[in-house]
mmCIF file of C-alpha atoms in Angstrom:
data_model
loop_
_atom_site.group_PDB
_atom_site.id
_atom_site.type_symbol
_atom_site.label_atom_id
_atom_site.label_comp_id
_atom_site.label_asym_id
_atom_site.label_seq_id
_atom_site.Cartn_x
_atom_site.Cartn_y
_atom_site.Cartn_z
ATOM 1 C CA UNK A 1 5.919 15.998 -15.854
ATOM 2 C CA UNK A 2 5.968 12.241 -15.426
ATOM 3 C CA UNK A 3 6.041 9.674 -18.238
ATOM 4 C CA UNK A 4 2.457 8.414 -19.187
ATOM 5 C CA UNK A 5 3.203 4.832 -18.368
ATOM 6 C CA UNK A 6 4.269 5.828 -14.724
ATOM 7 C CA UNK A 7 1.145 7.972 -14.452
ATOM 8 C CA UNK A 8 -0.965 4.982 -15.426
ATOM 9 C CA UNK A 9 0.637 2.587 -13.109
ATOM 10 C CA UNK A 10 0.113 5.287 -10.324
ATOM 11 C CA UNK A 11 -3.654 5.719 -11.079
ATOM 12 C CA UNK A 12 -4.040 1.883 -11.241
ATOM 13 C CA UNK A 13 -2.387 1.271 -7.870
ATOM 14 C CA UNK A 14 -4.321 4.342 -6.381
ATOM 15 C CA UNK A 15 -7.466 2.006 -6.371
ATOM 16 C CA UNK A 16 -6.027 0.030 -3.516
ATOM 17 C CA UNK A 17 -7.784 0.446 -0.115
ATOM 18 C CA UNK A 18 -6.274 3.246 1.791
ATOM 19 C CA UNK A 19 -3.890 4.027 -0.960
ATOM 20 C CA UNK A 20 -3.816 7.715 -1.969
ATOM 21 C CA UNK A 21 -2.236 9.605 -4.780
ATOM 22 C CA UNK A 22 1.005 10.210 -2.934
ATOM 23 C CA UNK A 23 1.409 6.582 -1.878
ATOM 24 C CA UNK A 24 0.501 5.158 -5.352
ATOM 25 C CA UNK A 25 3.143 7.415 -6.858
ATOM 26 C CA UNK A 26 5.597 6.187 -4.161
ATOM 27 C CA UNK A 27 4.773 2.426 -4.994
ATOM 28 C CA UNK A 28 5.186 3.055 -8.885
ATOM 29 C CA UNK A 29 8.441 4.784 -8.501
ATOM 30 C CA UNK A 30 9.840 2.229 -6.134
ATOM 31 C CA UNK A 31 8.859 -0.465 -8.517
ATOM 32 C CA UNK A 32 10.338 1.274 -11.527
ATOM 33 C CA UNK A 33 13.588 2.073 -9.414
ATOM 34 C CA UNK A 34 13.931 -1.762 -8.615
ATOM 35 C CA UNK A 35 14.256 -4.958 -10.394
ATOM 36 C CA UNK A 36 11.486 -5.556 -13.024
ATOM 37 C CA UNK A 37 11.127 -8.954 -11.742
ATOM 38 C CA UNK A 38 9.033 -7.545 -8.754
ATOM 39 C CA UNK A 39 6.629 -5.641 -10.973
ATOM 40 C CA UNK A 40 6.260 -8.596 -13.386
ATOM 41 C CA UNK A 41 5.344 -10.889 -10.510
ATOM 42 C CA UNK A 42 2.650 -8.387 -9.174
ATOM 43 C CA UNK A 43 1.277 -8.051 -12.821
ATOM 44 C CA UNK A 44 1.407 -11.981 -13.164
ATOM 45 C CA UNK A 45 -0.242 -12.697 -10.013
ATOM 46 C CA UNK A 46 -2.971 -10.164 -10.294
ATOM 47 C CA UNK A 47 -3.722 -10.870 -13.951
ATOM 48 C CA UNK A 48 -4.796 -14.316 -13.037
ATOM 49 C CA UNK A 49 -6.087 -13.861 -9.506
ATOM 50 C CA UNK A 50 -9.694 -13.775 -10.334
ATOM 51 C CA UNK A 51 -9.784 -16.833 -12.559
ATOM 52 C CA UNK A 52 -7.681 -19.035 -10.286
ATOM 53 C CA UNK A 53 -9.617 -18.310 -7.044
ATOM 54 C CA UNK A 54 -13.296 -19.273 -6.625
ATOM 55 C CA UNK A 55 -15.779 -19.620 -3.696
ATOM 56 C CA UNK A 56 -16.638 -23.022 -2.210
ATOM 57 C CA UNK A 57 -20.393 -23.510 -2.927
ATOM 58 C CA UNK A 58 -20.732 -24.959 0.514
ATOM 59 C CA UNK A 59 -18.850 -22.837 2.964
ATOM 60 C CA UNK A 60 -18.318 -19.795 0.752
ATOM 61 C CA UNK A 61 -14.545 -19.763 1.678
ATOM 62 C CA UNK A 62 -12.132 -19.079 -0.962
ATOM 63 C CA UNK A 63 -10.778 -22.027 -2.781
ATOM 64 C CA UNK A 64 -8.413 -22.940 -5.835
ATOM 65 C CA UNK A 65 -9.877 -23.429 -9.216
ATOM 66 C CA UNK A 66 -9.178 -27.086 -9.273
ATOM 67 C CA UNK A 67 -10.974 -27.682 -5.898
ATOM 68 C CA UNK A 68 -14.706 -28.617 -5.703
ATOM 69 C CA UNK A 69 -15.421 -27.885 -2.163
ATOM 70 C CA UNK A 70 -13.284 -26.462 0.487
ATOM 71 C CA UNK A 71 -10.427 -28.897 1.509
ATOM 72 C CA UNK A 72 -11.169 -27.890 5.246
ATOM 73 C CA UNK A 73 -14.800 -28.850 4.851
ATOM 74 C CA UNK A 74 -13.795 -32.134 3.260
ATOM 75 C CA UNK A 75 -11.190 -33.053 6.015
ATOM 76 C CA UNK A 76 -12.639 -36.005 8.083
ATOM 77 C CA UNK A 77 -10.828 -34.555 11.005
ATOM 78 C CA UNK A 78 -13.069 -31.657 11.134
ATOM 79 C CA UNK A 79 -16.530 -31.756 12.907
ATOM 80 C CA UNK A 80 -19.220 -30.682 10.442
ATOM 81 C CA UNK A 81 -21.701 -30.256 13.307
ATOM 82 C CA UNK A 82 -20.182 -27.153 14.697
ATOM 83 C CA UNK A 83 -20.155 -24.228 12.163
ATOM 84 C CA UNK A 84 -18.424 -21.119 12.934
ATOM 85 C CA UNK A 85 -19.771 -18.134 10.930
ATOM 86 C CA UNK A 86 -17.618 -15.282 9.826
ATOM 87 C CA UNK A 87 -18.200 -12.178 7.684
ATOM 88 C CA UNK A 88 -14.979 -12.457 5.383
ATOM 89 C CA UNK A 89 -12.824 -15.255 4.203
ATOM 90 C CA UNK A 90 -9.806 -13.538 5.871
ATOM 91 C CA UNK A 91 -11.548 -13.853 9.432
ATOM 92 C CA UNK A 92 -11.515 -17.637 8.719
ATOM 93 C CA UNK A 93 -7.723 -17.502 8.399
ATOM 94 C CA UNK A 94 -7.523 -15.570 11.714
ATOM 95 C CA UNK A 95 -9.500 -18.184 13.569
ATOM 96 C CA UNK A 96 -7.565 -21.086 11.928
ATOM 97 C CA UNK A 97 -4.474 -19.655 13.164
ATOM 98 C CA UNK A 98 -5.437 -20.211 16.683
ATOM 99 C CA UNK A 99 -5.610 -23.936 16.083
ATOM 100 C CA UNK A 100 -8.309 -24.167 18.757
ATOM 101 C CA UNK A 101 -11.244 -24.865 16.418
ATOM 102 C CA UNK A 102 -12.086 -28.260 15.209
ATOM 103 C CA UNK A 103 -15.446 -27.570 13.483
ATOM 104 C CA UNK A 104 -16.151 -26.210 9.869
ATOM 105 C CA UNK A 105 -16.849 -22.523 8.634
ATOM 106 C CA UNK A 106 -19.480 -20.561 6.873
ATOM 107 C CA UNK A 107 -18.583 -17.309 5.227
ATOM 108 C CA UNK A 108 -21.356 -14.729 5.116
ATOM 109 C CA UNK A 109 -19.721 -12.556 2.511
ATOM 110 C CA UNK A 110 -20.143 -9.372 4.615
ATOM 111 C CA UNK A 111 -22.465 -8.019 7.448
ATOM 112 C CA UNK A 112 -25.998 -6.602 7.103
ATOM 113 C CA UNK A 113 -25.665 -2.931 6.286
ATOM 114 C CA UNK A 114 -28.806 -1.342 4.854
ATOM 115 C CA UNK A 115 -26.943 1.994 4.174
ATOM 116 C CA UNK A 116 -24.463 0.273 1.877
ATOM 117 C CA UNK A 117 -27.236 -1.597 0.310
ATOM 118 C CA UNK A 118 -26.237 -4.828 1.895
ATOM 119 C CA UNK A 119 -29.577 -6.674 2.958
ATOM 120 C CA UNK A 120 -29.807 -10.351 4.191
ATOM 121 C CA UNK A 121 -30.595 -11.637 0.751
ATOM 122 C CA UNK A 122 -27.253 -10.607 -0.548
ATOM 123 C CA UNK A 123 -25.349 -12.648 2.242
ATOM 124 C CA UNK A 124 -25.221 -16.412 2.424
ATOM 125 C CA UNK A 125 -27.832 -16.775 5.193
ATOM 126 C CA UNK A 126 -30.067 -19.083 3.117
ATOM 127 C CA UNK A 127 -27.215 -21.516 2.499
ATOM 128 C CA UNK A 128 -26.248 -21.549 6.198
ATOM 129 C CA UNK A 129 -29.943 -22.299 7.291
ATOM 130 C CA UNK A 130 -29.852 -25.286 4.715
ATOM 131 C CA UNK A 131 -26.462 -26.521 5.984
ATOM 132 C CA UNK A 132 -27.852 -26.585 9.532
ATOM 133 C CA UNK A 133 -30.407 -29.361 8.470
ATOM 134 C CA UNK A 134 -28.232 -31.047 5.870
ATOM 135 C CA UNK A 135 -25.072 -31.540 8.155
ATOM 136 C CA UNK A 136 -27.247 -32.228 11.187
ATOM 137 C CA UNK A 137 -25.514 -29.318 12.964
ATOM 138 C CA UNK A 138 -25.428 -29.045 16.713
ATOM 139 C CA UNK A 139 -23.961 -25.655 17.220
ATOM 140 C CA UNK A 140 -23.371 -22.304 15.292
ATOM 141 C CA UNK A 141 -20.752 -20.135 16.714
ATOM 142 C CA UNK A 142 -21.375 -16.517 15.456
ATOM 143 C CA UNK A 143 -18.091 -14.761 14.900
ATOM 144 C CA UNK A 144 -19.127 -11.355 13.228
ATOM 145 C CA UNK A 145 -17.029 -8.421 13.783
ATOM 146 C CA UNK A 146 -17.708 -6.389 16.950
ATOM 147 C CA UNK A 147 -19.190 -3.476 14.914
ATOM 148 C CA UNK A 148 -22.705 -2.249 14.629
ATOM 149 C CA UNK A 149 -23.011 -4.107 11.599
ATOM 150 C CA UNK A 150 -21.702 -7.221 12.948
ATOM 151 C CA UNK A 151 -23.917 -7.135 15.939
ATOM 152 C CA UNK A 152 -27.027 -6.621 13.736
ATOM 153 C CA UNK A 153 -25.912 -9.526 11.795
ATOM 154 C CA UNK A 154 -25.514 -11.667 14.817
ATOM 155 C CA UNK A 155 -28.979 -10.845 16.095
ATOM 156 C CA UNK A 156 -30.596 -11.355 12.706
ATOM 157 C CA UNK A 157 -28.780 -14.782 12.471
ATOM 158 C CA UNK A 158 -29.897 -15.697 15.932
ATOM 159 C CA UNK A 159 -33.386 -14.832 15.214
ATOM 160 C CA UNK A 160 -33.509 -16.893 11.773
ATOM 161 C CA UNK A 161 -31.905 -19.931 13.261
ATOM 162 C CA UNK A 162 -33.628 -20.229 16.717
ATOM 163 C CA UNK A 163 -37.047 -19.981 15.051
ATOM 164 C CA UNK A 164 -36.301 -22.703 12.647
ATOM 165 C CA UNK A 165 -34.192 -24.990 15.110
ATOM 166 C CA UNK A 166 -35.263 -24.634 18.697
ATOM 167 C CA UNK A 167 -32.778 -27.178 19.809
ATOM 168 C CA UNK A 168 -29.819 -25.632 18.039
ATOM 169 C CA UNK A 169 -27.150 -24.066 20.022
ATOM 170 C CA UNK A 170 -26.254 -20.755 19.096
ATOM 171 C CA UNK A 171 -23.159 -19.087 20.710
ATOM 172 C CA UNK A 172 -20.911 -16.107 19.914
ATOM 173 C CA UNK A 173 -17.219 -15.266 20.619
ATOM 174 C CA UNK A 174 -16.813 -13.757 24.159
ATOM 175 C CA UNK A 175 -16.612 -9.802 24.414
ATOM 176 C CA UNK A 176 -14.024 -8.577 26.817
ATOM 177 C CA UNK A 177 -10.482 -7.141 27.425
ATOM 178 C CA UNK A 178 -8.000 -8.188 24.782
ATOM 179 C CA UNK A 179 -4.771 -9.674 26.149
ATOM 180 C CA UNK A 180 -1.950 -7.340 26.962
ATOM 181 C CA UNK A 181 -4.118 -4.374 27.076
ATOM 182 C CA UNK A 182 -4.044 -1.904 30.235
ATOM 183 C CA UNK A 183 -7.455 -1.610 31.944
ATOM 184 C CA UNK A 184 -7.022 2.148 32.071
ATOM 185 C CA UNK A 185 -6.809 2.275 28.186
ATOM 186 C CA UNK A 186 -9.855 0.104 27.778
ATOM 187 C CA UNK A 187 -12.924 1.812 26.510
ATOM 188 C CA UNK A 188 -16.235 1.799 28.408
ATOM 189 C CA UNK A 189 -18.261 -0.287 26.150
ATOM 190 C CA UNK A 190 -15.724 -3.082 26.168
ATOM 191 C CA UNK A 191 -15.300 -2.791 30.050
ATOM 192 C CA UNK A 192 -19.043 -3.037 30.533
ATOM 193 C CA UNK A 193 -19.140 -6.126 28.237
ATOM 194 C CA UNK A 194 -16.161 -7.764 30.157
ATOM 195 C CA UNK A 195 -18.036 -7.163 33.443
ATOM 196 C CA UNK A 196 -21.276 -8.611 32.206
ATOM 197 C CA UNK A 197 -19.347 -11.681 30.828
ATOM 198 C CA UNK A 198 -17.059 -12.183 33.848
ATOM 199 C CA UNK A 199 -16.237 -15.770 34.613
ATOM 200 C CA UNK A 200 -15.658 -17.610 37.853
ATOM 201 C CA UNK A 201 -12.027 -18.035 38.740
ATOM 202 C CA UNK B 1 -5.860 -22.039 4.192
ATOM 203 C CA UNK B 2 -6.096 -19.414 1.377
ATOM 204 C CA UNK B 3 -5.986 -20.434 -2.202
ATOM 205 C CA UNK B 4 -2.493 -20.525 -3.753
ATOM 206 C CA UNK B 5 -3.168 -17.816 -6.169
ATOM 207 C CA UNK B 6 -4.186 -15.412 -3.417
ATOM 208 C CA UNK B 7 -1.140 -16.343 -1.510
ATOM 209 C CA UNK B 8 1.055 -15.564 -4.552
ATOM 210 C CA UNK B 9 -0.677 -12.167 -5.091
ATOM 211 C CA UNK B 10 -0.126 -11.414 -1.285
ATOM 212 C CA UNK B 11 3.545 -12.316 -1.534
ATOM 213 C CA UNK B 12 4.061 -10.143 -4.631
ATOM 214 C CA UNK B 13 2.291 -7.245 -3.225
ATOM 215 C CA UNK B 14 4.277 -7.616 -0.135
ATOM 216 C CA UNK B 15 7.441 -6.240 -1.780
ATOM 217 C CA UNK B 16 5.942 -2.803 -2.239
ATOM 218 C CA UNK B 17 7.757 -0.230 0.305
ATOM 219 C CA UNK B 18 5.953 -0.163 3.607
ATOM 220 C CA UNK B 19 3.755 -2.957 2.916
ATOM 221 C CA UNK B 20 3.746 -5.788 5.358
ATOM 222 C CA UNK B 21 2.130 -9.340 5.101
ATOM 223 C CA UNK B 22 -1.215 -8.122 6.614
ATOM 224 C CA UNK B 23 -1.611 -5.070 4.336
ATOM 225 C CA UNK B 24 -0.539 -7.253 1.295
ATOM 226 C CA UNK B 25 -3.282 -9.715 2.286
ATOM 227 C CA UNK B 26 -5.732 -6.883 2.638
ATOM 228 C CA UNK B 27 -4.854 -5.502 -0.978
ATOM 229 C CA UNK B 28 -5.141 -9.020 -2.360
ATOM 230 C CA UNK B 29 -8.496 -9.808 -0.900
ATOM 231 C CA UNK B 30 -9.751 -6.264 -1.718
ATOM 232 C CA UNK B 31 -8.918 -6.904 -5.468
ATOM 233 C CA UNK B 32 -10.340 -10.197 -5.319
ATOM 234 C CA UNK B 33 -13.533 -9.063 -3.874
ATOM 235 C CA UNK B 34 -13.976 -6.140 -6.413
ATOM 236 C CA UNK B 35 -14.249 -5.802 -10.113
ATOM 237 C CA UNK B 36 -11.503 -7.971 -11.947
ATOM 238 C CA UNK B 37 -10.854 -4.785 -14.167
ATOM 239 C CA UNK B 38 -9.051 -3.005 -11.121
ATOM 240 C CA UNK B 39 -6.587 -6.116 -10.908
ATOM 241 C CA UNK B 40 -6.348 -6.232 -14.651
ATOM 242 C CA UNK B 41 -5.365 -2.598 -14.876
ATOM 243 C CA UNK B 42 -2.672 -2.702 -12.231
ATOM 244 C CA UNK B 43 -1.468 -6.077 -13.977
ATOM 245 C CA UNK B 44 -1.122 -4.389 -17.382
ATOM 246 C CA UNK B 45 0.360 -1.103 -16.195
ATOM 247 C CA UNK B 46 3.017 -2.864 -14.104
ATOM 248 C CA UNK B 47 3.883 -5.345 -16.704
ATOM 249 C CA UNK B 48 4.926 -2.662 -19.201
ATOM 250 C CA UNK B 49 6.144 -0.015 -16.665
ATOM 251 C CA UNK B 50 9.928 -0.781 -17.031
ATOM 252 C CA UNK B 51 9.751 -0.971 -20.993
ATOM 253 C CA UNK B 52 7.591 2.138 -21.345
ATOM 254 C CA UNK B 53 9.693 4.476 -19.159
ATOM 255 C CA UNK B 54 13.357 5.268 -19.553
ATOM 256 C CA UNK B 55 15.746 7.901 -18.204
ATOM 257 C CA UNK B 56 16.752 11.006 -20.128
ATOM 258 C CA UNK B 57 20.544 10.875 -20.914
ATOM 259 C CA UNK B 58 21.115 14.251 -20.239
ATOM 260 C CA UNK B 59 19.044 15.148 -17.166
ATOM 261 C CA UNK B 60 18.149 11.553 -15.868
ATOM 262 C CA UNK B 61 14.569 12.525 -15.391
ATOM 263 C CA UNK B 62 12.120 9.871 -16.405
ATOM 264 C CA UNK B 63 10.942 10.226 -19.882
ATOM 265 C CA UNK B 64 8.557 8.072 -22.038
ATOM 266 C CA UNK B 65 10.198 5.342 -24.514
ATOM 267 C CA UNK B 66 9.400 7.578 -27.594
ATOM 268 C CA UNK B 67 11.230 10.756 -26.093
ATOM 269 C CA UNK B 68 14.890 11.256 -26.784
ATOM 270 C CA UNK B 69 15.572 13.879 -24.196
ATOM 271 C CA UNK B 70 13.417 15.195 -21.435
ATOM 272 C CA UNK B 71 10.652 17.524 -22.977
ATOM 273 C CA UNK B 72 11.520 20.027 -20.134
ATOM 274 C CA UNK B 73 15.073 20.336 -21.194
ATOM 275 C CA UNK B 74 14.171 20.790 -24.850
ATOM 276 C CA UNK B 75 11.742 23.374 -24.022
ATOM 277 C CA UNK B 76 13.135 26.744 -25.429
ATOM 278 C CA UNK B 77 11.292 28.557 -22.655
ATOM 279 C CA UNK B 78 13.561 26.963 -20.042
ATOM 280 C CA UNK B 79 16.865 28.359 -19.253
ATOM 281 C CA UNK B 80 19.587 25.918 -19.496
ATOM 282 C CA UNK B 81 22.149 27.863 -17.764
ATOM 283 C CA UNK B 82 20.517 27.210 -14.286
ATOM 284 C CA UNK B 83 20.472 23.648 -13.091
ATOM 285 C CA UNK B 84 18.405 22.550 -10.178
ATOM 286 C CA UNK B 85 19.959 19.305 -8.632
ATOM 287 C CA UNK B 86 17.599 16.921 -6.949
ATOM 288 C CA UNK B 87 17.991 13.302 -5.616
ATOM 289 C CA UNK B 88 14.926 11.536 -7.295
ATOM 290 C CA UNK B 89 12.816 12.000 -10.099
ATOM 291 C CA UNK B 90 9.849 12.622 -8.014
ATOM 292 C CA UNK B 91 11.520 15.632 -6.260
ATOM 293 C CA UNK B 92 11.463 17.266 -9.710
ATOM 294 C CA UNK B 93 7.795 16.983 -9.724
ATOM 295 C CA UNK B 94 7.381 18.515 -6.269
ATOM 296 C CA UNK B 95 9.517 21.601 -7.715
ATOM 297 C CA UNK B 96 7.726 21.832 -10.984
ATOM 298 C CA UNK B 97 4.446 22.115 -8.990
ATOM 299 C CA UNK B 98 5.401 25.442 -7.342
ATOM 300 C CA UNK B 99 5.707 26.867 -10.865
ATOM 301 C CA UNK B 100 8.451 29.157 -9.613
ATOM 302 C CA UNK B 101 11.409 27.617 -11.426
ATOM 303 C CA UNK B 102 12.257 28.456 -14.965
ATOM 304 C CA UNK B 103 15.630 26.458 -15.289
ATOM 305 C CA UNK B 104 16.524 22.860 -16.010
ATOM 306 C CA UNK B 105 16.856 19.852 -13.757
ATOM 307 C CA UNK B 106 19.497 17.122 -13.070
ATOM 308 C CA UNK B 107 18.622 13.884 -11.313
ATOM 309 C CA UNK B 108 21.444 12.358 -9.238
ATOM 310 C CA UNK B 109 19.480 9.172 -8.714
ATOM 311 C CA UNK B 110 20.066 9.233 -4.896
ATOM 312 C CA UNK B 111 22.337 10.548 -2.109
ATOM 313 C CA UNK B 112 25.821 9.616 -1.163
ATOM 314 C CA UNK B 113 25.549 6.961 1.581
ATOM 315 C CA UNK B 114 28.488 4.546 1.983
ATOM 316 C CA UNK B 115 26.617 2.338 4.482
ATOM 317 C CA UNK B 116 24.056 1.534 1.636
ATOM 318 C CA UNK B 117 27.135 1.175 -0.769
ATOM 319 C CA UNK B 118 25.971 4.359 -2.719
ATOM 320 C CA UNK B 119 29.348 5.852 -3.261
ATOM 321 C CA UNK B 120 29.613 9.057 -5.733
ATOM 322 C CA UNK B 121 30.571 7.032 -8.766
ATOM 323 C CA UNK B 122 26.995 5.345 -8.556
ATOM 324 C CA UNK B 123 25.320 8.709 -8.811
ATOM 325 C CA UNK B 124 25.289 11.167 -11.874
ATOM 326 C CA UNK B 125 28.027 13.598 -10.500
ATOM 327 C CA UNK B 126 30.170 13.093 -13.704
ATOM 328 C CA UNK B 127 27.146 14.030 -16.091
ATOM 329 C CA UNK B 128 26.526 17.149 -14.040
ATOM 330 C CA UNK B 129 29.918 18.376 -14.048
ATOM 331 C CA UNK B 130 30.049 17.891 -17.951
ATOM 332 C CA UNK B 131 26.762 19.669 -18.325
ATOM 333 C CA UNK B 132 28.043 22.718 -16.477
ATOM 334 C CA UNK B 133 30.628 23.212 -19.145
ATOM 335 C CA UNK B 134 28.560 22.152 -22.261
ATOM 336 C CA UNK B 135 25.519 24.370 -21.468
ATOM 337 C CA UNK B 136 27.549 27.156 -20.186
ATOM 338 C CA UNK B 137 25.732 27.017 -16.730
ATOM 339 C CA UNK B 138 25.732 30.045 -14.379
ATOM 340 C CA UNK B 139 24.157 28.761 -11.500
ATOM 341 C CA UNK B 140 23.666 25.183 -9.720
ATOM 342 C CA UNK B 141 20.911 25.149 -7.116
ATOM 343 C CA UNK B 142 21.355 22.058 -4.830
ATOM 344 C CA UNK B 143 17.959 20.713 -3.703
ATOM 345 C CA UNK B 144 19.118 17.521 -2.144
ATOM 346 C CA UNK B 145 17.057 16.332 1.099
ATOM 347 C CA UNK B 146 17.195 17.740 4.455
ATOM 348 C CA UNK B 147 18.785 14.586 5.650
ATOM 349 C CA UNK B 148 22.453 13.371 6.596
ATOM 350 C CA UNK B 149 22.886 11.945 3.135
ATOM 351 C CA UNK B 150 21.374 14.760 1.321
ATOM 352 C CA UNK B 151 23.655 17.170 3.366
ATOM 353 C CA UNK B 152 26.666 15.007 2.449
ATOM 354 C CA UNK B 153 25.769 15.016 -1.006
ATOM 355 C CA UNK B 154 25.468 18.889 -1.168
ATOM 356 C CA UNK B 155 28.731 19.356 0.413
ATOM 357 C CA UNK B 156 30.372 16.873 -1.927
ATOM 358 C CA UNK B 157 28.778 18.664 -4.990
ATOM 359 C CA UNK B 158 29.828 21.974 -3.616
ATOM 360 C CA UNK B 159 33.388 20.768 -3.205
ATOM 361 C CA UNK B 160 33.636 19.227 -6.680
ATOM 362 C CA UNK B 161 32.048 22.145 -8.657
ATOM 363 C CA UNK B 162 33.703 24.973 -7.064
ATOM 364 C CA UNK B 163 37.023 23.348 -7.534
ATOM 365 C CA UNK B 164 36.379 23.116 -11.298
ATOM 366 C CA UNK B 165 34.458 26.358 -12.022
ATOM 367 C CA UNK B 166 35.319 29.116 -9.648
ATOM 368 C CA UNK B 167 32.946 31.552 -11.213
ATOM 369 C CA UNK B 168 29.952 29.270 -10.934
ATOM 370 C CA UNK B 169 27.186 30.223 -8.584
ATOM 371 C CA UNK B 170 26.402 27.302 -6.186
ATOM 372 C CA UNK B 171 23.274 27.819 -3.935
ATOM 373 C CA UNK B 172 20.892 25.679 -1.871
ATOM 374 C CA UNK B 173 17.269 25.759 -0.898
ATOM 375 C CA UNK B 174 16.632 27.710 2.155
ATOM 376 C CA UNK B 175 16.380 25.871 5.471
ATOM 377 C CA UNK B 176 13.746 27.409 7.936
ATOM 378 C CA UNK B 177 10.258 27.069 9.339
ATOM 379 C CA UNK B 178 7.840 25.418 6.994
ATOM 380 C CA UNK B 179 4.562 27.384 6.219
ATOM 381 C CA UNK B 180 1.747 26.868 8.538
ATOM 382 C CA UNK B 181 3.807 25.308 11.539
ATOM 383 C CA UNK B 182 3.597 26.480 15.173
ATOM 384 C CA UNK B 183 7.041 27.926 16.271
ATOM 385 C CA UNK B 184 6.477 25.847 19.737
ATOM 386 C CA UNK B 185 6.345 22.470 17.561
ATOM 387 C CA UNK B 186 9.522 23.284 15.604
ATOM 388 C CA UNK B 187 12.640 21.150 16.345
ATOM 389 C CA UNK B 188 15.694 22.850 17.534
ATOM 390 C CA UNK B 189 17.731 22.178 14.346
ATOM 391 C CA UNK B 190 15.223 23.696 12.179
ATOM 392 C CA UNK B 191 14.913 26.652 14.423
ATOM 393 C CA UNK B 192 18.670 27.346 14.654
ATOM 394 C CA UNK B 193 19.003 27.074 10.879
ATOM 395 C CA UNK B 194 15.904 29.526 10.529
ATOM 396 C CA UNK B 195 17.825 32.013 12.927
ATOM 397 C CA UNK B 196 20.969 31.821 10.827
ATOM 398 C CA UNK B 197 19.289 32.185 7.629
ATOM 399 C CA UNK B 198 17.021 35.148 8.832
ATOM 400 C CA UNK B 199 16.123 37.718 6.140
ATOM 401 C CA UNK B 200 15.686 41.402 6.586
ATOM 402 C CA UNK B 201 11.944 42.557 6.684
#
């Protein structure tokens, strides 16, 4: 009932995360109804996305094709002896936005999850262990997600690093009550973590 | 903090309806992390979307570039003397899926909404009025949305058509309780419409 080209666009957009057939149809029809420039812009940017973005061989953050190493890592104002370890490149952006961190990053590329076939050798652990020695690192801050996989990854990392470098400080982000949230709506696990990690006023 | 190409893709995807900066970023990173084929497919289908889809000059439904008139309108099995009027091309698909309608369609291209600068002359009313005469139409079924704009459009259409063609039957879709919905959860307006439009058992 719909033209082939519209069906093709719908099925292509349907591969986006969390986008089902109905939403994809809505996106395609919206683009069709509006200025062709919007469609062309998406088309152009996505066509060259994979060729214009690469990963930094040192930190595994996303960098432009014309960069050698992540600009943040090259920045003399950043302290290379403190590494903050995140799962994904976007997590790095979230931390950077706080403006509180002056060290450098290391992107693991995911979290250990045997059920999804993500074993430690598929993540950038090896390179992190090497970096600790190369850059004479004093502290590794583990900032994996607060999920089962993230916690397992943190434990694995702690185990691997403390075995090799007994003097290395290994920390992780505080668990507790997020800002602006009502105590009554906070889940049991978060509350018990907040209690355990309480700080002196 | 993110490569230019990724930012470009994010801002381009951000123009999709209901997609904010965070979701667009998620889409772009997901595509980057996955097989380039998915990105290329979206790019290719969207690049040619506007050139490969056109509107039928008769019914204003969406048709392929190689078609002259909507295949549905050309189908000898369809009754041209009954026209079902919808706002958008997608509404047509919803009706077709029921398999209950054997007439033809007319897509208005929207609903009257002076606040959005959509006045009757911007919609395909003129062409519908002409079709009624050309195709010797017996009935026009108004299937605009159950919104303020949809209702205004239905009233306007009824007024325009009944003035010109006193013998034309003008009907609209029944308003009432949708299937599978609990009476207690039905809103007042729908209930009062259902009561008004009650049918004999």
